Structures are given as structure tokens and as C-alpha cells.
Amino acid sequence: MIKQIRCRTFSHWPHRSSPSSRQMIEAGFFNCNVGDRVICIYCNLICQQWIPQTDDPCEVHKILSPKCPFVVNMLIRCEVTPPSIINQNTENNGASMFAGANGFRSHDIVVAAACNPSYIEIPKRHQSFTLWPSEPLPSVDDLVRAGFFYTGTKTIVTCFYCNGSLQNWGANDNPTIEHARWFPQCAYAKQLCGDELYRKIQESKRVAKEHARASESTNNVTSNPQKLKIPDESTLSRLVAARLDLPVSQNLLDKDFKLSVIKRCWEDQLRFKCP
């Protein structure tokens, strides 16, 4: 059953030859549908940038995650030059990665450090969503891939690695992006996003907070209703994102208001600034 699930994820695998989707499946990998990025369903090892006709997924898996249950019990020895592995420590890249004898890089995720080790495996997280509400929400696949398992309460999901929880999802919310935005310290979220996306998420959050502070200052010195001069939707999104971090937003979330509704309220307030 698990192998069949892995097979379905490789329907759009970009490499026509070696490393083939069959090799990836046999090596225990699950396709992330982002380029040639794959993840192990047992140890959550993430790899990408495979070298055609050179890399052997089985040996890569063995070298980078030798204690993985799948590696220990299933894989055979192969000869290979491993691909690079995603490393998301944007503050000090050199401290969290090293070059081995064969030139491959270590990742900064230590699965043993997961706060919820019983949900490390993707199938276990999938199983937790048996009673997931049927209303318009992000897909179970997207939530599981983002590291979340369902707590069984309302729409509350929790990260297996950092133990961060989110709820009140909108149908168009991206679980991976929300994970990295609300819990930037989570190493799993960093690794899954990739360096560039993670940097953009954090930069957007920082800029949004700066704009929010500037906007609040302007609100405090005027008593006349007026149109807020927002140059584009991107700026509006950043301003809204900053307000989602405020205590009032958290209180609304705790009272079961949907995240999408709270976002719309902030958008309306920002478009028309009132005294």
C-alpha cells in the first residue's frame, strides 16, 4: 500500500532516464512535486538536484541517512556519487553543513530531535487525518507534506518536528508557507521550503511588520477617515501578514474565527483607514 502511494507521487517525475522514478520508489522516496526534490517516508530525508546517469538513490539514501529504518531493513549496497541535500540554515550556512570525502553535504535535520516522533513517518501523519473536516480546507497531502498531523480537534494540526500548531485554515492557504511563517525556527519547515523560498517568507514578514508600524503611526496622527495609499496588492499582503501576528488576531483565532476571515477584515481596514 505504501509503495503504491509512492508510485502515484512520481506521475510527473522530471528525469526520463536514471535516476528513474522506479529507482526513487525502490529507494523509499516520495516525490515532493517540486523539481526533482524527494523525501523519505521513514526518516524525512530530503534530497534534490540529482545528477542524471550518475546518482543512485539507494546509495544516496544509505550514505545520508544510515540509521533510517528503510535503509537498515530494505536497501542493498550501490555505487554512487550522492547529490546535494537541502540545507536551510540561512543564518549560518557554514556551521550546519559539511563536505564529506565524496563532496556531499549533510542536512541539519536530526530526526531523533522531533517533538512528536510517532508522526515522523508520512503514512502515520496521513492516518491521523481520517476525521479531517470535509469543508473547504488545504488538502491532506499538502498538510502532511508540510509536516503536520491532525490532532482530532476542530482544524488544529501540529508539526511532528517543532510541535507548532495552526488552525482555522482557509481553502487557499499554503501549509508549507504558513508553517515557515508562523514557526520560522522549525528546521523541518526550513528544509522543506528551500533556501530561497524560506528567505522570501521571512523577508516578507519583516517588511510587513515595518509597514504595519509605519501605518499605525500614521493612524495615530489623523482623525479624518481617508483612503489608505497602498501601491499594490503585494504591499497589502505584507501589511495583513504583519497584523496576523498581533495579539488581537491570535485572540480571534482562539475564538474559532477562520484565518481567511481575519485576513479579509484586516484588508478592509487597511483599504479604508478610519480614526
Tab-separated table of N, CA and C in Angstrom, residues 142-254:
chain	number	residue	atom	x	y	z
A	142	ASP	N	-1.098	18.099	1.198
A	142	ASP	CA	-0.291	19.305	1.412
A	142	ASP	C	0.039	19.493	2.896
A	143	LEU	N	-0.913	19.215	3.757
A	143	LEU	CA	-0.682	19.356	5.198
A	143	LEU	C	0.336	18.336	5.693
A	144	VAL	N	0.209	17.102	5.206
A	144	VAL	CA	1.140	16.046	5.615
A	144	VAL	C	2.540	16.356	5.124
A	145	ARG	N	2.648	16.792	3.867
A	145	ARG	CA	3.952	17.123	3.304
A	145	ARG	C	4.599	18.274	4.073
A	146	ALA	N	3.776	19.173	4.596
A	146	ALA	CA	4.290	20.310	5.369
A	146	ALA	C	4.698	19.909	6.783
A	147	GLY	N	4.523	18.627	7.125
A	147	GLY	CA	4.973	18.144	8.429
A	147	GLY	C	3.894	18.045	9.488
A	148	PHE	N	2.639	18.303	9.103
A	148	PHE	CA	1.569	18.341	10.094
A	148	PHE	C	0.839	17.009	10.246
A	149	PHE	N	0.354	16.761	11.452
A	149	PHE	CA	-0.596	15.680	11.697
A	149	PHE	C	-1.827	16.295	12.349
A	150	TYR	N	-2.967	15.628	12.191
A	150	TYR	CA	-4.226	16.162	12.709
A	150	TYR	C	-4.398	15.767	14.172
A	151	THR	N	-4.752	16.753	15.000
A	151	THR	CA	-4.924	16.493	16.430
A	151	THR	C	-6.284	15.887	16.750
A	152	GLY	N	-7.203	15.955	15.774
A	152	GLY	CA	-8.549	15.438	16.008
A	152	GLY	C	-9.498	16.472	16.561
A	153	THR	N	-9.031	17.701	16.753
A	153	THR	CA	-9.852	18.778	17.306
A	153	THR	C	-9.992	19.916	16.304
A	154	LYS	N	-11.235	20.244	15.944
A	154	LYS	CA	-11.523	21.342	15.016
A	154	LYS	C	-10.636	21.209	13.777
A	155	THR	N	-9.891	22.264	13.436
A	155	THR	CA	-8.947	22.174	12.307
A	155	THR	C	-7.513	22.362	12.801
A	156	ILE	N	-7.254	21.925	14.014
A	156	ILE	CA	-5.925	22.097	14.614
A	156	ILE	C	-4.983	21.003	14.132
A	157	VAL	N	-3.866	21.416	13.540
A	157	VAL	CA	-2.819	20.480	13.126
A	157	VAL	C	-1.522	20.865	13.828
A	158	THR	N	-0.667	19.887	14.029
A	158	THR	CA	0.582	20.108	14.763
A	158	THR	C	1.755	19.548	13.982
A	159	CYS	N	2.876	20.257	14.002
A	159	CYS	CA	4.088	19.799	13.320
A	159	CYS	C	4.745	18.682	14.127
A	160	PHE	N	5.101	17.602	13.439
A	160	PHE	CA	5.744	16.487	14.133
A	160	PHE	C	7.111	16.886	14.676
A	161	TYR	N	7.737	17.901	14.058
A	161	TYR	CA	9.112	18.237	14.418
A	161	TYR	C	9.196	19.324	15.486
A	162	CYS	N	8.546	20.463	15.241
A	162	CYS	CA	8.696	21.598	16.168
A	162	CYS	C	7.558	21.709	17.173
A	163	ASN	N	6.485	20.917	16.971
A	163	ASN	CA	5.323	20.909	17.864
A	163	ASN	C	4.475	22.164	17.734
A	164	GLY	N	4.725	22.979	16.704
A	164	GLY	CA	3.900	24.154	16.472
A	164	GLY	C	2.543	23.753	15.920
A	165	SER	N	1.486	24.463	16.332
A	165	SER	CA	0.127	24.132	15.904
A	165	SER	C	-0.531	25.310	15.203
A	166	LEU	N	-1.351	25.008	14.194
A	166	LEU	CA	-2.122	26.015	13.471
A	166	LEU	C	-3.551	25.511	13.325
A	167	GLN	N	-4.484	26.445	13.151
A	167	GLN	CA	-5.885	26.069	12.977
A	167	GLN	C	-6.599	27.119	12.144
A	168	ASN	N	-7.911	26.918	11.930
A	168	ASN	CA	-8.756	27.859	11.189
A	168	ASN	C	-8.192	28.161	9.807
A	169	TRP	N	-7.970	27.116	9.040
A	169	TRP	CA	-7.371	27.242	7.715
A	169	TRP	C	-8.366	27.763	6.685
A	170	GLY	N	-7.855	28.549	5.737
A	170	GLY	CA	-8.620	28.916	4.565
A	170	GLY	C	-8.310	27.936	3.450
A	171	ALA	N	-9.232	27.782	2.508
A	171	ALA	CA	-9.053	26.791	1.448
A	171	ALA	C	-7.807	27.050	0.615
A	172	ASN	N	-7.413	28.311	0.492
A	172	ASN	CA	-6.270	28.662	-0.355
A	172	ASN	C	-4.967	28.830	0.418
A	173	ASP	N	-4.974	28.556	1.701
A	173	ASP	CA	-3.741	28.672	2.488
A	173	ASP	C	-2.743	27.595	2.079
A	174	ASN	N	-1.476	27.970	2.010
A	174	ASN	CA	-0.403	27.026	1.685
A	174	ASN	C	0.228	26.550	2.993
A	175	PRO	N	0.036	25.275	3.372
A	175	PRO	CA	0.539	24.794	4.665
A	175	PRO	C	2.038	24.975	4.861
A	176	THR	N	2.822	24.746	3.809
A	176	THR	CA	4.274	24.874	3.946
A	176	THR	C	4.673	26.319	4.232
A	177	ILE	N	4.079	27.255	3.500
A	177	ILE	CA	4.395	28.672	3.700
A	177	ILE	C	3.922	29.146	5.074
A	178	GLU	N	2.704	28.754	5.462
A	178	GLU	CA	2.199	29.151	6.779
A	178	GLU	C	3.058	28.560	7.892
A	179	HIS	N	3.515	27.328	7.685
A	179	HIS	CA	4.380	26.675	8.673
A	179	HIS	C	5.653	27.497	8.884
A	180	ALA	N	6.303	27.866	7.787
A	180	ALA	CA	7.559	28.617	7.883
A	180	ALA	C	7.335	30.031	8.410
A	181	ARG	N	6.183	30.624	8.108
A	181	ARG	CA	5.927	31.996	8.538
A	181	ARG	C	5.631	32.066	10.035
A	182	TRP	N	4.803	31.144	10.522
A	182	TRP	CA	4.426	31.179	11.928
A	182	TRP	C	5.467	30.542	12.832
A	183	PHE	N	6.243	29.598	12.300
A	183	PHE	CA	7.254	28.906	13.113
A	183	PHE	C	8.602	28.910	12.387
A	184	PRO	N	9.209	30.092	12.245
A	184	PRO	CA	10.460	30.207	11.481
A	184	PRO	C	11.617	29.422	12.076
A	185	GLN	N	11.511	29.039	13.343
A	185	GLN	CA	12.594	28.294	13.982
A	185	GLN	C	12.546	26.804	13.653
A	186	CYS	N	11.480	26.331	13.014
A	186	CYS	CA	11.339	24.897	12.729
A	186	CYS	C	12.298	24.476	11.622
A	187	ALA	N	13.230	23.601	11.947
A	187	ALA	CA	14.227	23.161	10.973
A	187	ALA	C	13.598	22.372	9.836
A	188	TYR	N	12.531	21.629	10.126
A	188	TYR	CA	11.867	20.860	9.069
A	188	TYR	C	11.226	21.798	8.049
A	189	ALA	N	10.549	22.846	8.533
A	189	ALA	CA	9.916	23.809	7.631
A	189	ALA	C	10.961	24.514	6.776
A	190	LYS	N	12.094	24.866	7.389
A	190	LYS	CA	13.180	25.498	6.639
A	190	LYS	C	13.656	24.586	5.521
A	191	GLN	N	13.854	23.326	5.858
A	191	GLN	CA	14.392	22.375	4.895
A	191	GLN	C	13.415	22.134	3.756
A	192	LEU	N	12.142	22.048	4.078
A	192	LEU	CA	11.139	21.757	3.071
A	192	LEU	C	10.941	22.924	2.108
A	193	CYS	N	11.009	24.145	2.618
A	193	CYS	CA	10.815	25.325	1.771
A	193	CYS	C	11.948	25.497	0.761
A	194	GLY	N	13.156	25.227	1.180
A	194	GLY	CA	14.312	25.560	0.361
A	194	GLY	C	14.802	26.950	0.747
A	195	ASP	N	16.072	27.195	0.544
A	195	ASP	CA	16.693	28.451	0.988
A	195	ASP	C	15.973	29.696	0.478
A	196	GLU	N	15.702	29.726	-0.836
A	196	GLU	CA	15.169	30.940	-1.442
A	196	GLU	C	13.760	31.244	-0.955
A	197	LEU	N	12.884	30.238	-0.956
A	197	LEU	CA	11.513	30.463	-0.502
A	197	LEU	C	11.483	30.846	0.972
A	198	TYR	N	12.273	30.168	1.789
A	198	TYR	CA	12.301	30.480	3.218
A	198	TYR	C	12.760	31.926	3.433
A	199	ARG	N	13.779	32.345	2.693
A	199	ARG	CA	14.279	33.718	2.824
A	199	ARG	C	13.191	34.722	2.445
A	200	LYS	N	12.461	34.439	1.357
A	200	LYS	CA	11.410	35.353	0.912
A	200	LYS	C	10.281	35.446	1.935
A	201	ILE	N	9.932	34.318	2.532
A	201	ILE	CA	8.867	34.316	3.537
A	201	ILE	C	9.249	35.186	4.728
A	202	GLN	N	10.468	35.014	5.217
A	202	GLN	CA	10.903	35.777	6.389
A	202	GLN	C	11.107	37.253	6.059
A	203	GLU	N	11.606	37.531	4.856
A	203	GLU	CA	11.796	38.923	4.446
A	203	GLU	C	10.449	39.615	4.302
A	204	SER	N	9.484	38.913	3.712
A	204	SER	CA	8.145	39.469	3.561
A	204	SER	C	7.526	39.773	4.921
A	205	LYS	N	7.740	38.882	5.866
A	205	LYS	CA	7.210	39.092	7.214
A	205	LYS	C	7.859	40.304	7.875
A	206	ARG	N	9.172	40.444	7.695
A	206	ARG	CA	9.890	41.575	8.285
A	206	ARG	C	9.408	42.894	7.689
A	207	VAL	N	9.303	42.936	6.364
A	207	VAL	CA	8.863	44.156	5.688
A	207	VAL	C	7.435	44.504	6.093
A	208	ALA	N	6.599	43.471	6.211
A	208	ALA	CA	5.208	43.701	6.594
A	208	ALA	C	5.118	44.346	7.970
A	209	LYS	N	5.954	43.885	8.888
A	209	LYS	CA	5.945	44.462	10.232
A	209	LYS	C	6.371	45.925	10.203
A	210	GLU	N	7.364	46.234	9.364
A	210	GLU	CA	7.818	47.619	9.256
A	210	GLU	C	6.718	48.508	8.694
A	211	HIS	N	6.041	48.016	7.651
A	211	HIS	CA	4.941	48.780	7.069
A	211	HIS	C	3.806	48.950	8.080
A	212	ALA	N	3.564	47.896	8.858
A	212	ALA	CA	2.488	47.961	9.847
A	212	ALA	C	2.780	49.024	10.899
A	213	ARG	N	4.038	49.067	11.348
A	213	ARG	CA	4.406	50.079	12.345
A	213	ARG	C	4.251	51.486	11.770
A	214	ALA	N	4.657	51.648	10.520
A	214	ALA	CA	4.525	52.956	9.878
A	214	ALA	C	3.060	53.330	9.719
A	215	SER	N	2.247	52.347	9.359
A	215	SER	CA	0.818	52.588	9.182
A	215	SER	C	0.154	52.963	10.493
A	216	GLU	N	0.529	52.269	11.573
A	216	GLU	CA	-0.038	52.572	12.884
A	216	GLU	C	0.329	53.983	13.321
A	217	SER	N	1.549	54.403	13.020
A	217	SER	CA	1.986	55.755	13.381
A	217	SER	C	1.151	56.793	12.651
A	218	THR	N	0.862	56.525	11.375
A	218	THR	CA	0.050	57.449	10.587
A	218	THR	C	-1.365	57.512	11.137
A	219	ASN	N	-1.905	56.370	11.526
A	219	ASN	CA	-3.261	56.326	12.090
A	219	ASN	C	-3.368	57.158	13.361
A	220	ASN	N	-2.297	57.232	14.119
A	220	ASN	CA	-2.325	57.923	15.406
A	220	ASN	C	-2.277	59.442	15.280
A	221	VAL	N	-1.916	59.967	14.109
A	221	VAL	CA	-1.785	61.420	13.972
A	221	VAL	C	-2.889	62.030	13.123
A	222	THR	N	-3.914	61.251	12.789
A	222	THR	CA	-5.005	61.799	11.983
A	222	THR	C	-6.335	61.406	12.585
A	223	SER	N	-7.340	62.250	12.431
A	223	SER	CA	-8.670	61.936	12.956
A	223	SER	C	-9.710	61.900	11.855
A	224	ASN	N	-9.295	62.057	10.597
A	224	ASN	CA	-10.225	62.066	9.480
A	224	ASN	C	-10.123	60.779	8.676
A	225	PRO	N	-11.289	60.165	8.374
A	225	PRO	CA	-11.251	58.973	7.530
A	225	PRO	C	-10.640	59.307	6.182
A	226	GLN	N	-9.806	58.432	5.677
A	226	GLN	CA	-9.204	58.675	4.373
A	226	GLN	C	-8.779	57.354	3.751
A	227	LYS	N	-8.619	57.378	2.449
A	227	LYS	CA	-8.175	56.187	1.726
A	227	LYS	C	-6.709	55.917	2.037
A	228	LEU	N	-6.397	54.692	2.455
A	228	LEU	CA	-5.009	54.327	2.723
A	228	LEU	C	-4.301	54.106	1.398
A	229	LYS	N	-3.183	54.767	1.208
A	229	LYS	CA	-2.471	54.683	-0.064
A	229	LYS	C	-1.597	53.436	-0.097
A	230	ILE	N	-2.156	52.363	-0.592
A	230	ILE	CA	-1.415	51.115	-0.746
A	230	ILE	C	-1.096	50.953	-2.230
A	231	PRO	N	0.182	50.945	-2.589
A	231	PRO	CA	0.557	50.954	-4.003
A	231	PRO	C	0.170	49.696	-4.767
A	232	ASP	N	0.143	48.549	-4.142
A	232	ASP	CA	-0.160	47.314	-4.865
A	232	ASP	C	-0.630	46.232	-3.891
A	233	GLU	N	-1.102	45.125	-4.465
A	233	GLU	CA	-1.614	44.027	-3.645
A	233	GLU	C	-0.517	43.362	-2.829
A	234	SER	N	0.709	43.390	-3.354
A	234	SER	CA	1.824	42.782	-2.631
A	234	SER	C	2.053	43.498	-1.304
A	235	THR	N	1.999	44.835	-1.351
A	235	THR	CA	2.166	45.613	-0.120
A	235	THR	C	1.025	45.340	0.849
A	236	LEU	N	-0.191	45.267	0.309
A	236	LEU	CA	-1.350	44.971	1.151
A	236	LEU	C	-1.181	43.627	1.849
A	237	SER	N	-0.703	42.626	1.112
A	237	SER	CA	-0.500	41.290	1.689
A	237	SER	C	0.517	41.324	2.816
A	238	ARG	N	1.586	42.110	2.629
A	238	ARG	CA	2.607	42.210	3.667
A	238	ARG	C	2.053	42.880	4.926
A	239	LEU	N	1.224	43.926	4.718
A	239	LEU	CA	0.636	44.618	5.860
A	239	LEU	C	-0.321	43.701	6.625
A	240	VAL	N	-1.096	42.936	5.881
A	240	VAL	CA	-2.024	41.996	6.517
A	240	VAL	C	-1.254	40.932	7.290
A	241	ALA	N	-0.176	40.419	6.683
A	241	ALA	CA	0.627	39.375	7.334
A	241	ALA	C	1.170	39.862	8.675
A	242	ALA	N	1.583	41.125	8.726
A	242	ALA	CA	2.116	41.673	9.973
A	242	ALA	C	1.036	41.724	11.055
A	243	ARG	N	-0.190	42.065	10.647
A	243	ARG	CA	-1.274	42.170	11.620
A	243	ARG	C	-1.744	40.807	12.121
A	244	LEU	N	-1.466	39.778	11.370
A	244	LEU	CA	-1.830	38.431	11.827
A	244	LEU	C	-0.992	37.995	13.022
A	245	ASP	N	0.125	38.698	13.256
A	245	ASP	CA	0.975	38.384	14.404
A	245	ASP	C	0.533	39.108	15.673
A	246	LEU	N	-0.419	40.030	15.537
A	246	LEU	CA	-0.852	40.817	16.693
A	246	LEU	C	-1.700	39.969	17.645
A	247	PRO	N	-1.697	40.303	18.944
A	247	PRO	CA	-2.500	39.559	19.926
A	247	PRO	C	-3.978	39.498	19.567
A	248	VAL	N	-4.516	40.578	18.979
A	248	VAL	CA	-5.936	40.580	18.638
A	248	VAL	C	-6.250	39.500	17.614
A	249	SER	N	-5.326	39.267	16.677
A	249	SER	CA	-5.535	38.206	15.688
A	249	SER	C	-5.507	36.843	16.353
A	250	GLN	N	-4.562	36.658	17.269
A	250	GLN	CA	-4.471	35.384	17.974
A	250	GLN	C	-5.731	35.116	18.801
A	251	ASN	N	-6.274	36.177	19.406
A	251	ASN	CA	-7.498	36.017	20.193
A	251	ASN	C	-8.664	35.582	19.315
A	252	LEU	N	-8.740	36.158	18.118
A	252	LEU	CA	-9.806	35.781	17.187
A	252	LEU	C	-9.657	34.337	16.735
A	253	LEU	N	-8.407	33.915	16.487
A	253	LEU	CA	-8.167	32.522	16.112
A	253	LEU	C	-8.603	31.583	17.227
A	254	ASP	N	-8.310	31.971	18.457
A	254	ASP	CA	-8.693	31.145	19.608
A	254	ASP	C	-10.204	31.047	19.762
